[in-house]
Coordinates of C-alpha atoms in Angstrom, one line a residue:
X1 CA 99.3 70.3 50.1
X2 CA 99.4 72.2 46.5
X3 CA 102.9 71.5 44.8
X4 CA 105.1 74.1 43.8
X5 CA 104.6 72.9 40.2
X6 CA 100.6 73.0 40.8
X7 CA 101.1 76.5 42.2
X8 CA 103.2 77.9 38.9
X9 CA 101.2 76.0 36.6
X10 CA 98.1 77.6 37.9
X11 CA 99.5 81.0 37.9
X12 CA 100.8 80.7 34.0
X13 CA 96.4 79.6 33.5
X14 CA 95.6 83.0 35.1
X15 CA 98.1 85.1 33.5
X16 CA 97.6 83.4 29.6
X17 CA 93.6 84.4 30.7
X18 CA 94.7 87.1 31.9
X19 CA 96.2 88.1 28.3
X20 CA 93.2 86.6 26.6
X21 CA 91.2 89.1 28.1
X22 CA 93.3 92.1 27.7
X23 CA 93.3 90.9 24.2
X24 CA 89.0 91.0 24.2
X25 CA 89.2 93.9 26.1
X26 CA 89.4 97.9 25.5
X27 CA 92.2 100.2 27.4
X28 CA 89.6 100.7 29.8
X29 CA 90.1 97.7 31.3
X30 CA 94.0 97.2 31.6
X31 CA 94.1 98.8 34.9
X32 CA 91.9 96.5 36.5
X33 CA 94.1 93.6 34.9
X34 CA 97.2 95.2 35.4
X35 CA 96.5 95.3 39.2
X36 CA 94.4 91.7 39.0
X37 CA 97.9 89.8 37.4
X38 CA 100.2 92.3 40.3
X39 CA 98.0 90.6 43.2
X40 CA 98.0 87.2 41.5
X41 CA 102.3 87.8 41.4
X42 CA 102.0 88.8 45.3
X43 CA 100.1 86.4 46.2
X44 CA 101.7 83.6 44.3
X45 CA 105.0 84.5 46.3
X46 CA 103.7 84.6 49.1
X47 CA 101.2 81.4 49.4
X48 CA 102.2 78.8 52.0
X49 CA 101.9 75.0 52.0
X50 CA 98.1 75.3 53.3
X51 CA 96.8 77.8 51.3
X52 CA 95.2 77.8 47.9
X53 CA 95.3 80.4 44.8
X54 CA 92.1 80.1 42.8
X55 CA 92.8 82.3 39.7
X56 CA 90.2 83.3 37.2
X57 CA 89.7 85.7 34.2
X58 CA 90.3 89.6 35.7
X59 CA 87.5 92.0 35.6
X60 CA 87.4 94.4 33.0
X61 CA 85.2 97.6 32.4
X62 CA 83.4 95.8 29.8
X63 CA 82.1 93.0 31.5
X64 CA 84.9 90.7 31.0
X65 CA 84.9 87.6 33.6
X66 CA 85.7 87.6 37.3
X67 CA 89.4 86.8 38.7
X68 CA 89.0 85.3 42.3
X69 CA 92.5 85.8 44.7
X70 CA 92.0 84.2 47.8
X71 CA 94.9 85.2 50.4
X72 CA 97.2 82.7 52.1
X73 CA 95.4 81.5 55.2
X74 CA 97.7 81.5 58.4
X75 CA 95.1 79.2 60.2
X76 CA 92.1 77.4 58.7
X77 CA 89.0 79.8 58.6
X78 CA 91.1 83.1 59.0
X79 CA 92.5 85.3 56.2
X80 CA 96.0 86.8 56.3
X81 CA 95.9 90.5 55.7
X82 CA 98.4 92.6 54.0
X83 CA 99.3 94.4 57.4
X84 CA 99.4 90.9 59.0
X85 CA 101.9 89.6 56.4
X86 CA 104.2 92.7 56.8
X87 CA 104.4 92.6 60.6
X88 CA 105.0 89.3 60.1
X89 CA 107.7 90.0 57.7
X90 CA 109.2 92.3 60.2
X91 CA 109.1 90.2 63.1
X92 CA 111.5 87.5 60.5
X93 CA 113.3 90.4 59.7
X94 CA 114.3 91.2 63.6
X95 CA 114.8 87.7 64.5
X96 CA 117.7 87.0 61.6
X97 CA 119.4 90.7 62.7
X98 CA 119.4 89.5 66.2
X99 CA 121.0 86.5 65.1
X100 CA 123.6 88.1 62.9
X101 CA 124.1 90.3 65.6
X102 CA 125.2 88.1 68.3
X103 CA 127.0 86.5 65.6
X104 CA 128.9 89.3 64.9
X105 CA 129.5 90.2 69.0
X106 CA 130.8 86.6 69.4
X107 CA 133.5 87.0 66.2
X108 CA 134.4 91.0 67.8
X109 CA 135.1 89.0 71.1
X110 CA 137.1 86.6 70.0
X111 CA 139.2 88.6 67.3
X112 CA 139.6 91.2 70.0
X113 CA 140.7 88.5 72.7
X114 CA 143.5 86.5 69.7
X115 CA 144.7 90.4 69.8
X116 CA 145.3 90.2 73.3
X117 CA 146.6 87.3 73.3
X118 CA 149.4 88.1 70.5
X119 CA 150.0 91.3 72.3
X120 CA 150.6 89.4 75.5
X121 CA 153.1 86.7 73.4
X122 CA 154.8 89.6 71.7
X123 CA 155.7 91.1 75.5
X124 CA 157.1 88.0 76.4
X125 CA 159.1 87.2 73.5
X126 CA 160.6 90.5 72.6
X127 CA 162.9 90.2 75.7
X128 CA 164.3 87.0 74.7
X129 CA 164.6 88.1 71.1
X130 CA 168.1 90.4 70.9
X131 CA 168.7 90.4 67.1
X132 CA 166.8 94.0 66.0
X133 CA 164.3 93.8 63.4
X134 CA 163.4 89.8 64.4
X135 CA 161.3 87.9 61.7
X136 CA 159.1 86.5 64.7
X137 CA 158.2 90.0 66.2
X138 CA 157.6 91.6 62.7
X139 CA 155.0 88.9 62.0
X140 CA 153.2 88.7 65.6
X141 CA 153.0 92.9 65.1
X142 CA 151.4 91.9 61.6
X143 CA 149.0 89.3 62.7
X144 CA 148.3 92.0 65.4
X145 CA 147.7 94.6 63.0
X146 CA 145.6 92.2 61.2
X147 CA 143.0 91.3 63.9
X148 CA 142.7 94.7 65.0
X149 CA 141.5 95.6 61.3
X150 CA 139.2 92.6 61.5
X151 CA 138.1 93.8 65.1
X152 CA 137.1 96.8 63.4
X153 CA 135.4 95.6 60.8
X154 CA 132.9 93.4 62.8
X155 CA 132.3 96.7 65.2
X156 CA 131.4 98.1 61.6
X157 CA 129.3 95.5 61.1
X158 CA 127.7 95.0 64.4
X159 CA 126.5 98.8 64.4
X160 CA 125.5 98.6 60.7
X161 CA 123.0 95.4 61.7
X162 CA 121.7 97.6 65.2
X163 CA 120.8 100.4 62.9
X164 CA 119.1 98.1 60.5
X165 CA 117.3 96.5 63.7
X166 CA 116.2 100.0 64.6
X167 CA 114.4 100.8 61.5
X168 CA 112.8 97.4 61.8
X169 CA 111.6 98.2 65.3
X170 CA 110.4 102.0 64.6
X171 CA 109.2 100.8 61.1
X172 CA 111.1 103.9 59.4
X173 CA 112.2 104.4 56.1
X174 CA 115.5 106.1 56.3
X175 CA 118.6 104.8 57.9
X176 CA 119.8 108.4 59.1
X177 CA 117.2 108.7 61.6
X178 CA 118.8 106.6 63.7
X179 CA 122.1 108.4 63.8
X180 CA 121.8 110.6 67.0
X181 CA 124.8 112.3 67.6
X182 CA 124.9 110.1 70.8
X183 CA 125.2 106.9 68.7
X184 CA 127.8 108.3 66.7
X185 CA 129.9 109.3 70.1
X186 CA 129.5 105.6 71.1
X187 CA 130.7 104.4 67.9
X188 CA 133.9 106.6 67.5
X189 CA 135.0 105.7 70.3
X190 CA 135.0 102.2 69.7
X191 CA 136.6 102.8 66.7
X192 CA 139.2 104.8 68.3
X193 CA 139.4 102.0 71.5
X194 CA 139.8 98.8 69.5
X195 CA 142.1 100.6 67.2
X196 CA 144.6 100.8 70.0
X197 CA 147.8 98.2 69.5
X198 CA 151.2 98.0 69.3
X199 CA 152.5 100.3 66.4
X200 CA 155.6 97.6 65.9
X201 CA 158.4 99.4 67.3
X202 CA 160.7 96.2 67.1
X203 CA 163.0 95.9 70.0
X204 CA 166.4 95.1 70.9
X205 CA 168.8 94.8 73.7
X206 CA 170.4 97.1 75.9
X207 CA 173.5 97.2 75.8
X208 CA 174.4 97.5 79.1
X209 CA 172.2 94.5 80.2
X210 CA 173.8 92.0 82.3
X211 CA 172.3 88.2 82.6
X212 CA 172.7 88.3 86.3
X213 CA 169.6 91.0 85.9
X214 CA 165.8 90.5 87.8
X215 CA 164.4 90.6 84.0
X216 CA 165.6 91.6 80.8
X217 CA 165.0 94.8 78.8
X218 CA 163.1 95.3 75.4
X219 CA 163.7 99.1 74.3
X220 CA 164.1 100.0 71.3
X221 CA 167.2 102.5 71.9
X222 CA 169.0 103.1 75.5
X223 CA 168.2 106.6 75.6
X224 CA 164.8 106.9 74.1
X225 CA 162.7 106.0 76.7
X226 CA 159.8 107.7 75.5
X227 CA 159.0 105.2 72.4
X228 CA 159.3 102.6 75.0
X229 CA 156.4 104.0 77.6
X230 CA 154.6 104.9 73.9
X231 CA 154.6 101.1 73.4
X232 CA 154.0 100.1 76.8
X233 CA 150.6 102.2 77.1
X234 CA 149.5 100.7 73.3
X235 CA 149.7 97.4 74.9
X236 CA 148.1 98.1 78.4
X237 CA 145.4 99.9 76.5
X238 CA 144.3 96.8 74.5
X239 CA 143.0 95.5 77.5
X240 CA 139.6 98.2 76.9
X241 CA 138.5 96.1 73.8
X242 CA 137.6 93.5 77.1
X243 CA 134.1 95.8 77.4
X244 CA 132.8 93.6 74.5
X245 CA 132.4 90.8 76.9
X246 CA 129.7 92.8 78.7
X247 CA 128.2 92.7 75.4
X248 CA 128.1 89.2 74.6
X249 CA 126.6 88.8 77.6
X250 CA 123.7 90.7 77.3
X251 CA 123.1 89.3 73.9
X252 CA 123.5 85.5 74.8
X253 CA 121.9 85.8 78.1
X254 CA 118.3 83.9 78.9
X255 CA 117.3 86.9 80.0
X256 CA 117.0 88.6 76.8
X257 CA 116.6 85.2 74.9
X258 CA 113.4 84.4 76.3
X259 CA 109.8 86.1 75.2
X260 CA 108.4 85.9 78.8
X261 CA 111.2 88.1 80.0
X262 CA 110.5 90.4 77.2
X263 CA 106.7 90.5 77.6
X264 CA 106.8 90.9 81.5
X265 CA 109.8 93.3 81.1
X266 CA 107.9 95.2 79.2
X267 CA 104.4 95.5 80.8
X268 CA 107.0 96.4 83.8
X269 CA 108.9 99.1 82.2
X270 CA 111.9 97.3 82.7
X271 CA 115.2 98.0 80.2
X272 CA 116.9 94.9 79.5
X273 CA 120.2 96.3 80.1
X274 CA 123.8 94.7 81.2
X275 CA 123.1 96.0 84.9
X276 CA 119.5 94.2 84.5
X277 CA 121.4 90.9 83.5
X278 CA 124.2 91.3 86.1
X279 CA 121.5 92.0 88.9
X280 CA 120.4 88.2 87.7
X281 CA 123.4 86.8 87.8
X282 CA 124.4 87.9 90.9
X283 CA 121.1 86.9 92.4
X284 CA 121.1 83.1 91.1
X285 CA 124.6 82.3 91.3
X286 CA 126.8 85.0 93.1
X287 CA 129.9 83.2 94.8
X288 CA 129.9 81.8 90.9
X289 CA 130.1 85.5 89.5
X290 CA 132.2 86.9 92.1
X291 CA 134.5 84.1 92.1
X292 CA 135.2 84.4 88.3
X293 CA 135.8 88.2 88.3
X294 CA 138.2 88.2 90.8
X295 CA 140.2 85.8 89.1
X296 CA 140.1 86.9 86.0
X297 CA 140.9 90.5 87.4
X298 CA 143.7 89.2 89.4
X299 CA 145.8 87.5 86.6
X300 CA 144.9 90.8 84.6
X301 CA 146.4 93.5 86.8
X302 CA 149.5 90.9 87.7
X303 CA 150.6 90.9 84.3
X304 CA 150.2 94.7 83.7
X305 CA 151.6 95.6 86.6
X306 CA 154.7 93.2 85.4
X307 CA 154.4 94.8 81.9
X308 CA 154.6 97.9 83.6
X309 CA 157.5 97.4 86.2
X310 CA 159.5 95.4 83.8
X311 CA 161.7 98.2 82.2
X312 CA 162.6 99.5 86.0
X313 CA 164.6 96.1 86.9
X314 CA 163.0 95.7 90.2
X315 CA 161.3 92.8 91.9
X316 CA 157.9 93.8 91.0
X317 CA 159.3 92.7 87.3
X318 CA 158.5 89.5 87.9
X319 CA 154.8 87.6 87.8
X320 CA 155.1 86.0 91.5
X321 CA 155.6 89.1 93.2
X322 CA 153.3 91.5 90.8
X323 CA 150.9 88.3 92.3
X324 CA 151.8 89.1 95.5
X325 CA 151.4 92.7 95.3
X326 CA 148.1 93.0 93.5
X327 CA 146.5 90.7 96.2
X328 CA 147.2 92.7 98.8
X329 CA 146.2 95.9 97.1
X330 CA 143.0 94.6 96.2
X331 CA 142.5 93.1 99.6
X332 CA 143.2 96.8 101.0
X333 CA 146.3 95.5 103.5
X334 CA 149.6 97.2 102.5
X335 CA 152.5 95.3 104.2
X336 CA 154.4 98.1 102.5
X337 CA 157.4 95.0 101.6
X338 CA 157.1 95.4 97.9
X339 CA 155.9 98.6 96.0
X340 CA 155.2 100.4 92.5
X341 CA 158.3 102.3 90.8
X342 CA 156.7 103.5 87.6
X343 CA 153.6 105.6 87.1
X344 CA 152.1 103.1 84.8
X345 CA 152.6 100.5 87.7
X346 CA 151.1 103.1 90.4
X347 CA 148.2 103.8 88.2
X348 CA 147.0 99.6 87.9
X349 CA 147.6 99.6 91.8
X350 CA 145.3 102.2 92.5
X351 CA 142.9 100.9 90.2
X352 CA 143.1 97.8 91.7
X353 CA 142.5 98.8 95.4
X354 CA 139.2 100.8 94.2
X355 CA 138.2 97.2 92.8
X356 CA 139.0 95.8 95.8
X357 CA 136.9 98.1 97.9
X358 CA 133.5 97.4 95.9
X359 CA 134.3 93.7 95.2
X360 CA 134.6 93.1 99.0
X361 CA 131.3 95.0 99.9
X362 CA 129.9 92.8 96.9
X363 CA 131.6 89.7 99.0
X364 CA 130.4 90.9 102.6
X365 CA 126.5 91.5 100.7
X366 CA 126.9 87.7 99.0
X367 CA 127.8 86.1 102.4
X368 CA 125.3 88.0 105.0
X369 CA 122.8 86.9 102.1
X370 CA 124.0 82.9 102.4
X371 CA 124.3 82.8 106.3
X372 CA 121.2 84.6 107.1
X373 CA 117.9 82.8 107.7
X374 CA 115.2 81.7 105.7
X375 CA 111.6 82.1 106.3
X376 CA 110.9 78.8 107.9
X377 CA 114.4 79.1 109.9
X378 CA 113.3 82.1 111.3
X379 CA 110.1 80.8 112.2
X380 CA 111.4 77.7 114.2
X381 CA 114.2 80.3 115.7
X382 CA 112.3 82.6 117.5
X383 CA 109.7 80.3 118.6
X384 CA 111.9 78.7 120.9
X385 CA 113.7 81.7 121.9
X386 CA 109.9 82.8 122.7
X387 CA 109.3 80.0 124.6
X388 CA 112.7 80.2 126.6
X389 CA 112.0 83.6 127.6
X390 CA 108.7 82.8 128.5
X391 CA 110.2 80.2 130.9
X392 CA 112.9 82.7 132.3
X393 CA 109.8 85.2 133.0
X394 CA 108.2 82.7 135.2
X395 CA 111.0 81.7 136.7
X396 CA 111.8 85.9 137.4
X397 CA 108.3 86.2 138.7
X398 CA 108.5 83.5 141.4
X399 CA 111.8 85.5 142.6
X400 CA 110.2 88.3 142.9
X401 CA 107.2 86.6 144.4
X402 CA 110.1 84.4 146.7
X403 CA 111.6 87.7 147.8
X404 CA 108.5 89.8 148.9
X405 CA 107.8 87.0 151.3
X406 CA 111.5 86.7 152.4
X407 CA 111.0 90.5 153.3
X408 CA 107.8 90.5 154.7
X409 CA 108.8 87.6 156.9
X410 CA 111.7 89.4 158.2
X411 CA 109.9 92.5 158.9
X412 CA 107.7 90.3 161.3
X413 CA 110.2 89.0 162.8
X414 CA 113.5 90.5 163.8
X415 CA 114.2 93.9 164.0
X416 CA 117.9 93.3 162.3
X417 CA 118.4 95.9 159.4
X418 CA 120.6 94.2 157.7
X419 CA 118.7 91.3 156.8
X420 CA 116.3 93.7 156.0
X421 CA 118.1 95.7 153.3
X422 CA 119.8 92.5 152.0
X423 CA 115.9 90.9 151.6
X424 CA 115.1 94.8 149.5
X425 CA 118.1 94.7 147.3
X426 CA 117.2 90.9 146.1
X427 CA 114.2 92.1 145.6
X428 CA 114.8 95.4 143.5
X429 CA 117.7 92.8 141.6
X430 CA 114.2 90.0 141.3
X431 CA 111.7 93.2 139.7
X432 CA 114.8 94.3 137.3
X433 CA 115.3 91.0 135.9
X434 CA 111.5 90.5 135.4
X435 CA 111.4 93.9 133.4
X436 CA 114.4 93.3 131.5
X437 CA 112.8 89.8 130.1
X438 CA 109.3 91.1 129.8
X439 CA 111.2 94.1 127.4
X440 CA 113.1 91.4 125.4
X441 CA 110.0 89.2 125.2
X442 CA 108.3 92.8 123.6
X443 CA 110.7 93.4 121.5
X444 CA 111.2 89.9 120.3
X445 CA 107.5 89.4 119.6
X446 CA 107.4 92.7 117.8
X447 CA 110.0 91.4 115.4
X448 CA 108.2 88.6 114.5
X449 CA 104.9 90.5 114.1
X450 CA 106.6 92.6 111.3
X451 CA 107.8 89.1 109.9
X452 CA 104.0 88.1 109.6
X453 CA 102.8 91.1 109.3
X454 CA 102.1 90.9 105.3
X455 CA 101.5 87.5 105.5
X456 CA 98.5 88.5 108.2
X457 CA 97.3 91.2 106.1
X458 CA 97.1 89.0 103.0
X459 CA 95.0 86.7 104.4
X460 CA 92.8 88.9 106.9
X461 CA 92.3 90.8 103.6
X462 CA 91.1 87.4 101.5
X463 CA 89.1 86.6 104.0
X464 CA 87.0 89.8 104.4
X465 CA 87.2 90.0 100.6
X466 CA 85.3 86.5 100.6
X467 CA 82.9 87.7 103.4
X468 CA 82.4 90.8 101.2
X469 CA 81.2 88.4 98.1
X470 CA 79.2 86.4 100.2
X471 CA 77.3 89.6 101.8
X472 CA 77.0 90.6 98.0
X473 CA 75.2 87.5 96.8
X474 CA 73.1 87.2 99.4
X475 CA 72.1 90.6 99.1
X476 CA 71.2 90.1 95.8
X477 CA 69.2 87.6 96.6
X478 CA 67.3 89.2 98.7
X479 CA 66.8 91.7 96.6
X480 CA 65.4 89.3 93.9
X481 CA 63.1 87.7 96.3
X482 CA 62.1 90.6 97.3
X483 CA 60.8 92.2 94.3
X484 CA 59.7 88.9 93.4
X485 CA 57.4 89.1 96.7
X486 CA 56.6 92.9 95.6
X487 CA 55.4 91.4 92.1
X488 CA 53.2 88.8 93.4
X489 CA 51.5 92.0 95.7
X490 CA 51.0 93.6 93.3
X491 CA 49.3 91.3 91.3
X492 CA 47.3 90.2 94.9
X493 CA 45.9 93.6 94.9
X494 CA 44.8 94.0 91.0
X495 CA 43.1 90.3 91.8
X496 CA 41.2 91.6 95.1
X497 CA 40.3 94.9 93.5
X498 CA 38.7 93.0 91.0
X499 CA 37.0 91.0 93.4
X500 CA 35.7 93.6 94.9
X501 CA 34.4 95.7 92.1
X502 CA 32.9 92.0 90.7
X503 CA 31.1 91.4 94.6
X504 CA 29.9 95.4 94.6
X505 CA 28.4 95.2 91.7
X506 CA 26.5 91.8 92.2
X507 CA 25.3 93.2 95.0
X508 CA 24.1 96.3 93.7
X509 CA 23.6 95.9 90.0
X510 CA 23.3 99.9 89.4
X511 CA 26.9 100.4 90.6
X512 CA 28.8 100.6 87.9

């Protein structure tokens, strides 16, 4: 492999003979070597390990000598053209954007989840914290403050890299084309959503709290109440800049990761979307999915709905009972012992019951798919339960068979009705047993056609496609043989009509 130092050395030759024959040569010929040293520059920077640059004099108008370029060689034999360079250029381009982009999702998510996390440690101080203007709250508001700025920066970021990945992908020249008015919605309002936080209202007692209350108060003055709800919805709002995680996600998802899925997805029409990736989750691991949502949801709405219910000194103030009460809201029972006061607290208990609604049909689909039957299940299933109606048939038809004789004998020979109409109704009773299991035996056997149904299909169809290849070939070789066999009659008549004329005119020499 050709050093670096080879490489420069060997392009200082060709530029020196390049100047030696500019210096020979008219201004006729410094185009030609103007554009000869340019490709020797572009080709220089862009040579690889396994390639070579053989460098001559440049061509001039004057018949100065030959410069030969050969072109970085991807694979031995095959030259690397200019359009092959740049796509490849762009494909390294969209892989390091990717990267920095999932970069940048990962640092959003986790400077938008230390936010939460301040938020949720300034909530729980600020009640045990009674002297007003507290050093502790005014610096857990500023750290706040300062991760929601460098939230905001990495959303910057993030959208700055996506529009650089869409003029890689549409190979465009100018940034603005990417900035529908629909991508500008979507970004102002993340702005505006991870902008939400706590304005740093800094809290103090009231007055006329007791320490025999349920919880204590945080307000910032006993009769403005309004700064306090202000401050309450800041902080329940932060919880919005948790849609990142479907985000991250998406971008560090296998789905997306791997170039099969792309390829496939792709031949498919298929977008690789958040609902595309959640569809996969929930198909390879969905007690696993479920299981984790509901928890996480749980804790969420319990501490809200605390949050919430925390200035109204009731029982729902506390975490065990907000627990308690969220549960049974999202479960969709309603004892009715323990209920909302505020209309911040009524608002995360309706939200929670519509959860609960479509994460138990989610549940019910997730355990009807684990408890029914597979394929081979099925199969072992109903051909016993075919083989035990079959046996409850017989057994039916020899009733039937046992009371026709039973009346027929009795017809011969008594005369008691009765009997008679005892023998008729077992009878009737026999036949309507017989029909009900011949119907079950129908209707099970119908079932398991339409389970083998496609199964039967396929192969009646591979088979009569094989038949159908078969025909063909030996068609064709009849075909062959036969105009082989045409061939050699034709040449058997030419041969006996040559004969002939040969014989006729031995015979008769004057025929002609």
């Amino acid at each position: 492999m050709p050093s670096p130092t080879w490489e420069g050395s060997k392009a200082e030759t060709g530029r020196t003979e390049a100047g030696a024959a500019e210096s020979r040569g008219g201004d006729g010929a410094a185009g030609g070597r103007l554009l000869c040293a340019l490709e020797m520059e572009m080709t220089n920077r862009g040579v690889r390990g396994d390639s070579t640059v053989d460098c001559g004099k440049c061509d001039g108008r004057n018949g100065g000598d030959s410069a030969e370029v050969s072109v970085p060689l991807s694979l031995p034999g095959k030259r690397t053209t200019h359009m092959e360079e740049y796509g490849l250029h762009r494909l390294r381009d969209r892989k390091v954007l990717i990267e920095d982009k999932k970069r940048l999702c990962a640092l959003a998510l986790g400077t938008a989840l230390l936010g939460i996390l301040l938020m949720i440690i300034h909530a729980e101080l600020c009640p045990l914290v009674y002297k007003p203007g507290s050093s502790i709250i005014i610096i857990i508001n500023c750290f706040i403050s300062l991760s929601t700025g460098c939230l905001l920066i990495f959303i910057i970021a993030f959208h700055y890299k996506d529009i650089k990945l869409f003029v890689n992908d549409h190979n465009q020249l100018d940034w603005r084309i990417a900035m529908t008015s629909h991508r500008v919605l979507v970004i102002t309002l993340e702005l505006m959503v991870c902008s939400i936080h706590p304005i740093g209202t800094y809290w103090t007692a009231d007055p006329h709290d007791n320490s025999s209350s349920t919880a204590p108060l945080c307000v910032s003055d006993y009769h403005n109440k309004a700064l306090v709800d202000m401050e309450l919805l800041l902080s329940v709002l932060m919880f919005l800049r948790l849609y990142l995680v479907h985000r991250a996600i998406l971008l560090h998802s296998k789905v997306l990761l791997s170039a099969s899925y792309r390829s496939i997805g792709s031949l498919n029409n298929i977008n690789f979307t958040f609902r595309f990736v959640l569809k996969v989750l929930m198909n390879k691991h969905p007690a696993r999915t479920l299981l984790v949502f509901i928890l996480f949801f749980w804790l969420t709405a319990s501490w809200m709905l605390t949050l919430c219910e925390r200035q109204t000194q009731v029982s729902t103030g506390h975490m065990g009972t907000a627990l308690w009460l969220i549960a049974i809201t999202f479960l969709t029972v309603g004892y009715g012992d323990v209920a909302p006061a505020t209309s911040c607290g009524k608002a995360v208990c309706l939200f929670t019951g519509v959860m609960g609604v479509a994460c138990t049909a989610m549940l019910v689909a997730v355990v009807t798919k684990k408890l029914a039957l597979n394929k081979g299940e099925k199969h072992v299933h109903f051909f016993m339960l075919d083989i035990q109606i079959s046996k409850r048939i017989r057994h039916a038809a020899a009733n039937v068979l046992r009371e026709c004789w039973l009346l027929h004998r009795t017809n011969l020979k008594t005369v008691n009705r009765g009997e008679q109409r005892r023998h008729q109704r077992c009878l009737l009773e026999a036949i309507r047993v017989f029909r009900h299991l011949r119907l079950k035996q129908r209707q099970l056997r119908d079932y398991v056609s339409e389970m083998v149904d496609l199964p039967k299909m396929q192969m009646i169809m591979c088979d009569l496609s094989a038949n159908w290849n078969n025909s063909y070939r030996e068609l064709e070789q009849r075909i062959l043989s036969m105009e082989l066999k045409l061939d050699e009659l034709s040449r058997c008549f030419q041969q006996t009509t040559e004969l002939l004329s040969q014989a006729l005119r031995h015979r008769n020499p004057e025929i002609r």
